[in-house]
CSV table of C-alpha atoms in Angstrom, one decimal:
chain,number,residue,atom,x,y,z
A,1,UNK,CA,0.0,0.0,0.0
A,2,UNK,CA,1.4,3.4,-1.0
A,3,UNK,CA,1.6,6.2,1.5
A,4,UNK,CA,1.6,9.9,0.8
A,5,UNK,CA,4.2,11.0,3.3
A,6,UNK,CA,4.8,14.7,4.2
A,7,UNK,CA,8.2,16.2,4.9
A,8,UNK,CA,9.8,16.0,8.3
A,9,UNK,CA,8.9,19.0,10.3
A,10,UNK,CA,5.6,19.6,8.5
A,11,UNK,CA,3.3,21.5,10.8
A,12,UNK,CA,0.1,19.6,11.5
A,13,UNK,CA,-2.4,22.1,13.1
A,14,UNK,CA,-6.0,23.0,13.8
A,15,UNK,CA,-7.5,26.4,14.0
A,16,UNK,CA,-10.3,28.5,15.7
A,17,UNK,CA,-11.4,32.1,16.1
A,18,UNK,CA,-12.0,34.0,19.3
A,19,UNK,CA,-15.6,35.1,18.7
A,20,UNK,CA,-16.6,31.7,17.4
A,21,UNK,CA,-15.5,29.7,20.5
A,22,UNK,CA,-14.6,31.8,23.5
A,23,UNK,CA,-17.9,33.1,24.9
A,24,UNK,CA,-17.5,35.0,28.2
A,25,UNK,CA,-18.6,38.1,26.2
A,26,UNK,CA,-18.8,40.4,29.2
A,27,UNK,CA,-16.2,38.9,31.5
A,28,UNK,CA,-12.9,40.4,32.6
A,29,UNK,CA,-13.3,43.8,31.0
A,30,UNK,CA,-14.3,42.6,27.5
A,31,UNK,CA,-16.6,45.1,25.7
A,32,UNK,CA,-18.7,44.6,22.6
A,33,UNK,CA,-17.2,44.0,19.2
A,34,UNK,CA,-19.0,44.5,15.9
A,35,UNK,CA,-20.2,40.8,16.0
A,36,UNK,CA,-21.8,41.3,19.4
A,37,UNK,CA,-23.8,44.2,17.9
A,38,UNK,CA,-24.5,42.6,14.5
A,39,UNK,CA,-25.7,39.4,16.0
A,40,UNK,CA,-28.3,41.4,17.9
A,41,UNK,CA,-29.6,43.0,14.7
A,42,UNK,CA,-32.9,41.3,13.8
A,43,UNK,CA,-32.5,39.0,10.9
A,44,UNK,CA,-28.7,39.3,10.7
A,45,UNK,CA,-27.9,35.9,12.2
A,46,UNK,CA,-29.9,32.8,11.8
A,47,UNK,CA,-32.2,32.1,14.8
A,48,UNK,CA,-30.9,35.2,16.5
A,49,UNK,CA,-27.8,33.3,17.7
A,50,UNK,CA,-24.9,35.2,19.3
A,51,UNK,CA,-21.4,34.4,20.4
A,52,UNK,CA,-22.2,35.2,24.0
A,53,UNK,CA,-21.4,31.6,25.1
A,54,UNK,CA,-20.3,30.0,21.9
A,55,UNK,CA,-18.3,26.9,22.8
A,56,UNK,CA,-17.4,28.3,26.2
A,57,UNK,CA,-13.7,27.9,25.4
A,58,UNK,CA,-12.9,30.8,27.8
A,59,UNK,CA,-13.8,28.5,30.7
A,60,UNK,CA,-13.0,25.2,29.1
A,61,UNK,CA,-9.6,26.1,27.6
A,62,UNK,CA,-7.6,23.4,29.4
A,63,UNK,CA,-10.1,20.7,28.3
A,64,UNK,CA,-9.7,21.9,24.7
A,65,UNK,CA,-5.9,21.9,24.8
A,66,UNK,CA,-6.1,18.3,26.2
A,67,UNK,CA,-8.2,17.4,23.1
A,68,UNK,CA,-5.5,18.8,20.9
A,69,UNK,CA,-2.8,17.0,22.7
A,70,UNK,CA,-4.7,13.7,22.2
A,71,UNK,CA,-4.9,14.5,18.5
A,72,UNK,CA,-1.2,15.0,18.4
A,73,UNK,CA,-1.3,18.3,16.6
A,74,UNK,CA,2.0,20.2,16.5
A,75,UNK,CA,0.4,23.7,16.1
A,76,UNK,CA,-2.7,25.5,17.2
A,77,UNK,CA,-3.8,28.7,15.4
A,78,UNK,CA,-6.1,30.9,17.5
A,79,UNK,CA,-7.1,34.5,17.4
A,80,UNK,CA,-6.9,37.1,20.1
A,81,UNK,CA,-10.1,39.0,20.8
A,82,UNK,CA,-9.2,42.7,20.4
A,83,UNK,CA,-12.0,43.9,22.7
A,84,UNK,CA,-10.8,41.6,25.4
A,85,UNK,CA,-7.3,43.1,25.3
A,86,UNK,CA,-8.1,46.7,24.5
A,87,UNK,CA,-11.8,47.2,25.0
A,88,UNK,CA,-12.1,50.7,23.4
A,89,UNK,CA,-9.7,49.9,20.6
A,90,UNK,CA,-7.3,52.4,22.1
A,91,UNK,CA,-5.4,53.0,25.3
A,92,UNK,CA,-3.7,50.6,27.7
A,93,UNK,CA,-4.3,46.9,27.7
A,94,UNK,CA,-6.6,45.1,30.2
A,95,UNK,CA,-4.3,42.7,31.9
A,96,UNK,CA,-7.1,40.3,32.8
A,97,UNK,CA,-7.8,39.9,29.1
A,98,UNK,CA,-4.1,39.3,28.3
A,99,UNK,CA,-3.9,36.8,31.1
A,100,UNK,CA,-6.3,34.5,29.4
A,101,UNK,CA,-4.0,34.3,26.4
A,102,UNK,CA,-0.9,33.9,28.6
A,103,UNK,CA,-2.6,30.9,30.3
A,104,UNK,CA,-3.6,29.5,26.9
A,105,UNK,CA,-0.1,29.8,25.4
A,106,UNK,CA,1.5,28.3,28.6
A,107,UNK,CA,-1.0,25.4,28.5
A,108,UNK,CA,-0.2,24.8,24.8
A,109,UNK,CA,3.5,24.9,25.4
A,110,UNK,CA,3.2,22.4,28.3
A,111,UNK,CA,1.3,20.1,25.9
A,112,UNK,CA,4.1,20.4,23.3
A,113,UNK,CA,1.9,22.4,20.9
A,114,UNK,CA,3.2,25.5,19.1
A,115,UNK,CA,0.9,28.5,19.6
A,116,UNK,CA,0.2,30.5,16.4
A,117,UNK,CA,-1.5,33.8,17.1
A,118,UNK,CA,-3.8,35.7,14.7
A,119,UNK,CA,-4.3,39.3,15.8
A,120,UNK,CA,-7.5,40.0,13.9
A,121,UNK,CA,-10.3,37.6,13.1
A,122,UNK,CA,-13.1,40.1,12.5
A,123,UNK,CA,-13.9,41.2,16.1
A,124,UNK,CA,-13.3,45.0,15.7
A,125,UNK,CA,-14.1,46.8,19.0
A,126,UNK,CA,-17.5,48.5,18.5
A,127,UNK,CA,-16.2,51.8,19.7
A,128,UNK,CA,-13.8,51.8,16.7
A,129,UNK,CA,-16.7,51.0,14.3
A,130,UNK,CA,-18.7,53.8,15.8
A,131,UNK,CA,-15.7,56.1,15.0
A,132,UNK,CA,-15.7,55.0,11.4
A,133,UNK,CA,-14.5,51.4,11.3
A,134,UNK,CA,-12.2,50.0,8.7
A,135,UNK,CA,-13.1,52.6,6.1
A,136,UNK,CA,-11.6,55.1,8.5
A,137,UNK,CA,-7.8,55.5,8.3
A,138,UNK,CA,-7.3,55.9,12.0
A,139,UNK,CA,-8.4,52.2,12.6
A,140,UNK,CA,-5.2,51.0,10.9
A,141,UNK,CA,-3.1,53.0,13.4
A,142,UNK,CA,-5.1,51.7,16.3
A,143,UNK,CA,-4.6,48.2,15.1
A,144,UNK,CA,-0.8,48.7,15.1
A,145,UNK,CA,-1.0,49.9,18.6
A,146,UNK,CA,-3.0,46.8,19.6
A,147,UNK,CA,-0.5,44.6,17.9
A,148,UNK,CA,2.2,46.0,20.0
A,149,UNK,CA,0.3,45.3,23.2
A,150,UNK,CA,-0.2,41.7,22.4
A,151,UNK,CA,3.4,41.2,21.2
A,152,UNK,CA,4.6,42.7,24.4
A,153,UNK,CA,2.6,40.2,26.4
A,154,UNK,CA,3.1,37.1,24.4
A,155,UNK,CA,6.3,37.7,22.5
A,156,UNK,CA,8.3,35.5,24.9
A,157,UNK,CA,5.9,32.6,24.4
A,158,UNK,CA,4.8,32.8,20.7
A,159,UNK,CA,7.1,32.5,17.7
A,160,UNK,CA,4.5,32.6,14.9
A,161,UNK,CA,2.3,35.6,14.3
A,162,UNK,CA,-0.4,36.4,11.8
A,163,UNK,CA,-1.7,40.0,11.4
A,164,UNK,CA,-5.1,39.6,9.7
A,165,UNK,CA,-7.4,36.7,8.8
A,166,UNK,CA,-9.2,37.0,5.5
A,167,UNK,CA,-9.3,40.8,5.1
A,168,UNK,CA,-11.4,40.2,1.9
A,169,UNK,CA,-14.3,39.0,4.1
A,170,UNK,CA,-13.8,41.8,6.6
A,171,UNK,CA,-13.9,44.5,3.9
A,172,UNK,CA,-16.4,43.2,1.4
A,173,UNK,CA,-18.8,41.0,3.4
A,174,UNK,CA,-18.7,43.6,6.2
A,175,UNK,CA,-19.0,46.8,4.2
A,176,UNK,CA,-20.3,46.0,0.7
A,177,UNK,CA,-22.9,43.2,0.9
A,178,UNK,CA,-23.6,43.6,4.7
A,179,UNK,CA,-23.7,39.8,5.1
A,180,UNK,CA,-21.2,40.1,8.0
A,181,UNK,CA,-20.6,42.6,10.7
A,182,UNK,CA,-20.9,45.5,10.8
A,183,UNK,CA,-23.6,45.0,8.1
A,184,UNK,CA,-22.9,48.1,6.1
A,185,UNK,CA,-23.8,48.2,2.4
A,186,UNK,CA,-21.5,50.9,0.9
A,187,UNK,CA,-19.2,49.8,-2.0
A,188,UNK,CA,-16.9,52.8,-1.6
A,189,UNK,CA,-16.5,52.1,2.1
A,190,UNK,CA,-15.6,48.5,1.3
A,191,UNK,CA,-12.8,49.6,-1.0
A,192,UNK,CA,-11.5,52.0,1.6
A,193,UNK,CA,-11.8,49.3,4.2
A,194,UNK,CA,-9.7,46.9,2.0
A,195,UNK,CA,-6.9,49.5,1.7
A,196,UNK,CA,-6.9,50.3,5.4
A,197,UNK,CA,-6.8,46.6,6.3
A,198,UNK,CA,-3.8,46.3,4.1
A,199,UNK,CA,-2.3,49.4,5.8
A,200,UNK,CA,-3.1,47.9,9.2
A,201,UNK,CA,-1.3,44.8,8.3
A,202,UNK,CA,1.8,46.7,7.1
A,203,UNK,CA,1.9,48.9,10.2
A,204,UNK,CA,1.5,45.9,12.5
A,205,UNK,CA,4.4,44.1,10.7
A,206,UNK,CA,6.6,47.0,11.5
A,207,UNK,CA,5.5,47.0,15.2
A,208,UNK,CA,5.9,43.2,15.5
A,209,UNK,CA,9.4,43.2,14.0
A,210,UNK,CA,10.4,45.8,16.6
A,211,UNK,CA,8.8,44.0,19.5
A,212,UNK,CA,9.6,40.3,18.8
A,213,UNK,CA,12.8,38.3,18.8
A,214,UNK,CA,14.5,38.2,15.4
A,215,UNK,CA,13.6,34.5,14.9
A,216,UNK,CA,9.8,35.2,15.2
A,217,UNK,CA,7.8,34.5,12.0
A,218,UNK,CA,5.3,37.1,10.8
A,219,UNK,CA,2.6,36.3,8.3
A,220,UNK,CA,-0.7,37.2,6.8
A,221,UNK,CA,-3.7,34.9,6.0
A,222,UNK,CA,-5.8,35.5,2.9
A,223,UNK,CA,-8.8,33.6,1.6
A,224,UNK,CA,-7.6,33.7,-2.0
A,225,UNK,CA,-10.2,32.7,-4.6
A,226,UNK,CA,-9.4,29.9,-7.0
A,227,UNK,CA,-11.2,31.7,-9.9
A,228,UNK,CA,-12.2,29.8,-13.0
A,229,UNK,CA,-13.8,31.2,-16.1
A,230,UNK,CA,-17.0,29.4,-17.2
A,231,UNK,CA,-15.6,29.1,-20.7
A,232,UNK,CA,-12.8,30.4,-22.9
A,233,UNK,CA,-15.1,33.0,-24.3
A,234,UNK,CA,-13.6,36.5,-24.0
A,235,UNK,CA,-16.5,37.8,-21.9
A,236,UNK,CA,-16.2,34.9,-19.4
A,237,UNK,CA,-12.4,35.4,-19.1
A,238,UNK,CA,-13.0,39.1,-18.5
A,239,UNK,CA,-15.4,38.2,-15.7
A,240,UNK,CA,-12.7,36.0,-14.1
A,241,UNK,CA,-10.1,38.8,-14.4
A,242,UNK,CA,-12.4,41.2,-12.6
A,243,UNK,CA,-13.0,38.7,-9.7
A,244,UNK,CA,-9.3,37.9,-9.5
A,245,UNK,CA,-8.5,41.6,-9.2
A,246,UNK,CA,-11.0,42.3,-6.4
A,247,UNK,CA,-10.7,38.9,-4.7
A,248,UNK,CA,-7.0,38.2,-4.9
A,249,UNK,CA,-4.7,40.9,-6.3
A,250,UNK,CA,-6.2,43.7,-4.2
A,251,UNK,CA,-4.2,42.1,-1.4
A,252,UNK,CA,-1.4,40.3,-3.2
A,253,UNK,CA,-0.2,43.2,-5.2
A,254,UNK,CA,0.2,45.8,-2.4
A,255,UNK,CA,1.5,43.2,0.1
A,256,UNK,CA,4.1,41.6,-2.1
A,257,UNK,CA,4.8,44.2,-4.8
A,258,UNK,CA,4.0,47.5,-3.2
A,259,UNK,CA,1.4,48.5,-5.9
A,260,UNK,CA,-2.3,48.6,-6.6
A,261,UNK,CA,-3.5,46.5,-9.5
A,262,UNK,CA,-4.0,48.9,-12.4
A,263,UNK,CA,-7.0,47.0,-13.8
A,264,UNK,CA,-8.7,47.2,-10.4
A,265,UNK,CA,-8.3,50.9,-10.3
A,266,UNK,CA,-9.8,51.1,-13.8
A,267,UNK,CA,-12.7,48.7,-12.8
A,268,UNK,CA,-13.6,50.9,-9.8
A,269,UNK,CA,-13.1,54.3,-11.4
A,270,UNK,CA,-16.8,54.9,-11.3
A,271,UNK,CA,-16.8,54.5,-7.6
A,272,UNK,CA,-13.5,56.1,-6.3
A,273,UNK,CA,-10.3,57.7,-7.5
A,274,UNK,CA,-8.4,55.9,-4.7
A,275,UNK,CA,-7.2,59.2,-3.3
A,276,UNK,CA,-7.4,57.6,0.2
A,277,UNK,CA,-4.2,55.8,-0.7
A,278,UNK,CA,-1.5,58.2,0.6
A,279,UNK,CA,2.2,58.6,-0.1
A,280,UNK,CA,4.1,55.9,1.8
A,281,UNK,CA,1.1,53.6,2.3
A,282,UNK,CA,2.1,51.0,-0.3
A,283,UNK,CA,5.7,50.9,1.0
A,284,UNK,CA,4.4,50.3,4.5
A,285,UNK,CA,2.0,47.6,3.3
A,286,UNK,CA,4.8,45.8,1.5
A,287,UNK,CA,6.9,45.1,4.6
A,288,UNK,CA,8.6,41.7,4.1
A,289,UNK,CA,6.9,38.6,5.4
A,290,UNK,CA,8.1,35.2,6.5
A,291,UNK,CA,5.2,33.2,5.0
A,292,UNK,CA,1.7,33.5,3.6
A,293,UNK,CA,-1.3,31.7,5.0
A,294,UNK,CA,-3.9,30.4,2.5
A,295,UNK,CA,-7.5,29.6,3.5
A,296,UNK,CA,-9.3,27.5,1.0
A,297,UNK,CA,-12.7,25.8,0.9
A,298,UNK,CA,-14.0,25.7,-2.6
A,299,UNK,CA,-13.4,27.2,-6.1
A,300,UNK,CA,-15.1,30.2,-7.7
A,301,UNK,CA,-16.6,29.8,-11.1
A,302,UNK,CA,-17.7,33.0,-13.0
A,303,UNK,CA,-19.1,34.0,-16.3
A,304,UNK,CA,-20.4,37.1,-18.0
A,305,UNK,CA,-23.6,38.4,-16.6
A,306,UNK,CA,-24.8,40.2,-13.4
A,307,UNK,CA,-24.6,39.2,-9.8
A,308,UNK,CA,-27.2,39.8,-7.1
A,309,UNK,CA,-27.5,43.0,-5.0
A,310,UNK,CA,-26.1,44.0,-2.6
A,311,UNK,CA,-22.9,42.5,-3.9
A,312,UNK,CA,-19.6,42.0,-2.2
A,313,UNK,CA,-17.9,42.7,-5.6
A,314,UNK,CA,-18.0,46.5,-6.1
A,315,UNK,CA,-16.9,47.4,-9.7
A,316,UNK,CA,-17.3,43.8,-10.8
A,317,UNK,CA,-20.9,43.1,-10.1
A,318,UNK,CA,-22.4,44.5,-13.4
A,319,UNK,CA,-20.2,42.2,-15.4
A,320,UNK,CA,-20.0,39.0,-13.4
A,321,UNK,CA,-22.2,36.0,-12.8
A,322,UNK,CA,-21.3,33.4,-10.2
A,323,UNK,CA,-22.0,29.9,-11.4
A,324,UNK,CA,-22.4,26.8,-9.2
A,325,UNK,CA,-19.5,24.4,-9.7
A,326,UNK,CA,-20.5,20.8,-10.4
A,327,UNK,CA,-20.1,17.9,-8.0
A,328,UNK,CA,-20.8,17.2,-4.4
A,329,UNK,CA,-21.6,20.0,-1.9
A,330,UNK,CA,-21.1,20.6,1.8
A,331,UNK,CA,-23.8,21.6,4.2
A,332,UNK,CA,-22.8,25.2,3.4
A,333,UNK,CA,-23.8,24.4,-0.2
A,334,UNK,CA,-20.1,24.9,-1.2
A,335,UNK,CA,-18.8,22.7,-4.0
A,336,UNK,CA,-16.1,20.1,-3.0
A,337,UNK,CA,-13.1,20.5,-5.3
A,338,UNK,CA,-9.6,19.8,-4.0
A,339,UNK,CA,-8.1,20.8,-7.3
A,340,UNK,CA,-8.8,24.4,-6.5
A,341,UNK,CA,-6.4,24.2,-3.6
A,342,UNK,CA,-3.7,22.7,-5.7
A,343,UNK,CA,-4.2,25.4,-8.4
A,344,UNK,CA,-3.9,28.2,-5.8
A,345,UNK,CA,-0.7,26.7,-4.3
A,346,UNK,CA,0.9,26.3,-7.7
A,347,UNK,CA,-0.1,29.8,-8.7
A,348,UNK,CA,1.6,31.2,-5.6
A,349,UNK,CA,4.7,29.1,-6.2
A,350,UNK,CA,5.0,30.8,-9.6
A,351,UNK,CA,4.0,34.3,-8.7
A,352,UNK,CA,5.7,34.6,-5.3
A,353,UNK,CA,8.9,32.6,-5.5
A,354,UNK,CA,10.7,32.2,-2.2
A,355,UNK,CA,7.6,32.9,-0.1
A,356,UNK,CA,6.8,29.8,2.1
A,357,UNK,CA,3.1,28.9,2.3
A,358,UNK,CA,0.9,27.5,5.0
A,359,UNK,CA,-2.7,26.2,4.5
A,360,UNK,CA,-4.1,28.0,7.5
A,361,UNK,CA,-7.8,26.9,7.0
A,362,UNK,CA,-9.3,24.0,5.2
A,363,UNK,CA,-12.4,22.0,6.2
A,364,UNK,CA,-16.1,21.4,5.7
A,365,UNK,CA,-19.4,21.6,7.4
A,366,UNK,CA,-21.7,18.6,7.3
A,367,UNK,CA,-25.0,17.8,9.1
A,368,UNK,CA,-23.4,15.4,11.6
A,369,UNK,CA,-24.8,14.5,15.0
A,370,UNK,CA,-24.2,12.3,18.0
A,371,UNK,CA,-25.9,8.9,17.4
A,372,UNK,CA,-27.7,7.0,20.3
A,373,UNK,CA,-24.4,5.5,21.4
A,374,UNK,CA,-22.9,9.0,21.6
A,375,UNK,CA,-20.6,8.7,18.6
A,376,UNK,CA,-20.4,11.1,15.7
A,377,UNK,CA,-19.7,9.6,12.3
A,378,UNK,CA,-18.7,12.0,9.5
A,379,UNK,CA,-17.4,10.1,6.5
A,380,UNK,CA,-18.0,13.0,4.2
A,381,UNK,CA,-15.7,15.2,6.2
A,382,UNK,CA,-13.0,12.5,6.2
A,383,UNK,CA,-13.3,12.2,2.4
A,384,UNK,CA,-13.1,16.0,2.1
A,385,UNK,CA,-10.0,16.3,4.3
A,386,UNK,CA,-8.3,13.3,2.6
A,387,UNK,CA,-8.8,14.8,-0.9
A,388,UNK,CA,-7.5,18.2,0.2
A,389,UNK,CA,-4.5,16.8,2.0
A,390,UNK,CA,-3.7,14.8,-1.1
A,391,UNK,CA,-3.8,18.0,-3.1
A,392,UNK,CA,-1.3,19.6,-0.7
A,393,UNK,CA,0.9,16.5,-1.1
A,394,UNK,CA,0.7,16.9,-4.9
A,395,UNK,CA,1.7,20.5,-4.6
A,396,UNK,CA,4.7,19.6,-2.5
A,397,UNK,CA,5.7,17.0,-5.1
A,398,UNK,CA,5.5,19.8,-7.7
A,399,UNK,CA,7.9,22.0,-5.8
A,400,UNK,CA,5.5,24.2,-3.8
A,401,UNK,CA,7.0,25.2,-0.4
A,402,UNK,CA,4.1,24.3,1.8
A,403,UNK,CA,5.2,24.3,5.5
A,404,UNK,CA,2.0,23.2,7.2
A,405,UNK,CA,-1.8,22.4,7.2
A,406,UNK,CA,-4.3,23.8,9.7
A,407,UNK,CA,-7.6,22.0,9.7
A,408,UNK,CA,-10.7,24.1,10.2
A,409,UNK,CA,-11.9,23.6,12.8
A,410,UNK,CA,-11.1,22.0,16.1
A,411,UNK,CA,-14.6,22.6,17.5
A,412,UNK,CA,-18.2,23.1,16.3
A,413,UNK,CA,-18.7,26.8,16.9
A,414,UNK,CA,-20.7,30.0,16.2
A,415,UNK,CA,-20.5,30.0,12.4
A,416,UNK,CA,-20.9,33.7,11.8
A,417,UNK,CA,-24.2,34.6,10.1
A,418,UNK,CA,-25.2,31.0,10.1
A,419,UNK,CA,-25.3,30.9,13.9
A,420,UNK,CA,-25.0,27.4,15.4
A,421,UNK,CA,-26.6,25.7,12.4
A,422,UNK,CA,-23.4,24.7,10.6
A,423,UNK,CA,-20.8,22.4,12.1
A,424,UNK,CA,-17.2,22.6,10.9
A,425,UNK,CA,-15.5,20.9,13.9
A,426,UNK,CA,-13.8,17.6,14.1
A,427,UNK,CA,-14.9,17.7,17.8
A,428,UNK,CA,-18.7,17.8,18.2
A,429,UNK,CA,-20.0,20.3,20.7
A,430,UNK,CA,-23.4,19.9,22.4
A,431,UNK,CA,-24.1,23.6,22.9
A,432,UNK,CA,-26.7,22.9,25.7
A,433,UNK,CA,-24.3,20.9,27.8
A,434,UNK,CA,-21.0,22.0,26.2
A,435,UNK,CA,-20.0,18.3,26.0
A,436,UNK,CA,-17.1,17.6,23.6
A,437,UNK,CA,-17.2,14.4,21.5
A,438,UNK,CA,-14.4,13.8,19.0
A,439,UNK,CA,-15.9,12.8,15.7
A,440,UNK,CA,-14.5,10.0,13.4
A,441,UNK,CA,-12.7,12.8,11.5
A,442,UNK,CA,-10.7,13.6,14.7
A,443,UNK,CA,-9.5,10.1,15.0
A,444,UNK,CA,-8.7,10.0,11.3
A,445,UNK,CA,-6.7,13.2,11.6
A,446,UNK,CA,-4.8,11.9,14.6
A,447,UNK,CA,-3.8,8.9,12.6
A,448,UNK,CA,-2.6,11.1,9.7
A,449,UNK,CA,-0.5,13.1,12.1
A,450,UNK,CA,0.9,10.0,13.8
A,451,UNK,CA,2.0,8.5,10.5
A,452,UNK,CA,3.1,11.8,8.9
A,453,UNK,CA,0.8,11.4,5.9
A,454,UNK,CA,-2.0,9.6,4.2
A,455,UNK,CA,-2.6,5.9,3.6
A,456,UNK,CA,-2.5,5.2,-0.1
């Protein structure tokens, strides 16, 4: 039997986000973030669910770290809740908030697990949103200050740092389509937000470099779109170009090349002249990184046409139609297609030579449940994970420098606008009792980690 073995030192991880699992929404000085406010907006989140309790990780952290130790993961990617550390988004840190992350990192290190910190996973302090949010330039400066506070507290414990998670979602789902917090529908604000998220990243990199030991790794995580044209027709290829500009190159070009995509500026000329980009911004955004994180779930197929309104694609929506990809689908109605992950990794090998890559999120939601014996069988998730890890192995064989894989997610959690109706975890959470039950996929992943690869 052939085995698909991964390189020695490959980082086997899992990932979570603070608002999705922590709960304790009003404890130890934490104040509301935009998701606390948004989840209380009628109709914004299914069933009116909130993250007030979520998976209660704030109180069950040691139990959750023990689960990870049993899995054998080498790394755990978690986010720090900005309003827990700096409730107003400005000023001194709340030590009680930082203490939670000190305890978490100490617990991880005791278990032999490397902590990987994400500074921003969408929980902007509500006071900063009230002052203008990400469309407002000052928010980028406040983020850099916050980054310094966290680095000062955890820099002696944490060697891998990520500035932002999925700034595309924060900008365009938050400010253009309004599907995510803060629920605004202003395409110009979304474009401004994207630039200021890029700027926040660049400013934070500078702060982290100054505050952390020289050996610390600093990264960014993007949910890059594996964009495919519906056909070779010119109008379909043009639709793909527009989505690639707004979904991918709006971040890749400033971060790695210190420039805005010229075609994006042309596409959005009817909305903005981009005068909010000031001298020195692009140089700051292009601060060198040690790696790039890639989040991937499914491909994006587009053709000529029009998309629905309100759209998260300002400047592209009059020309683009999103087409369902063929094949099986997850409970999120997302197509299952591991080739898209391979395509992205190979593209980045070619476009960003010398930049190590990490798959920082990959996983699937399915309608799994605990059976009468208390077990949770999720064969569809196992198949999904197997296919996507095989795609990573294929990319490695083709010379892509992939350093690790972080499965999304450790726990069933608050799935943003879907509330508690979608389960991504390899550990089932009964939200009424908070009981944790490892699913079949958890045992499968533990076996993959133990053998360092996949059975053939």
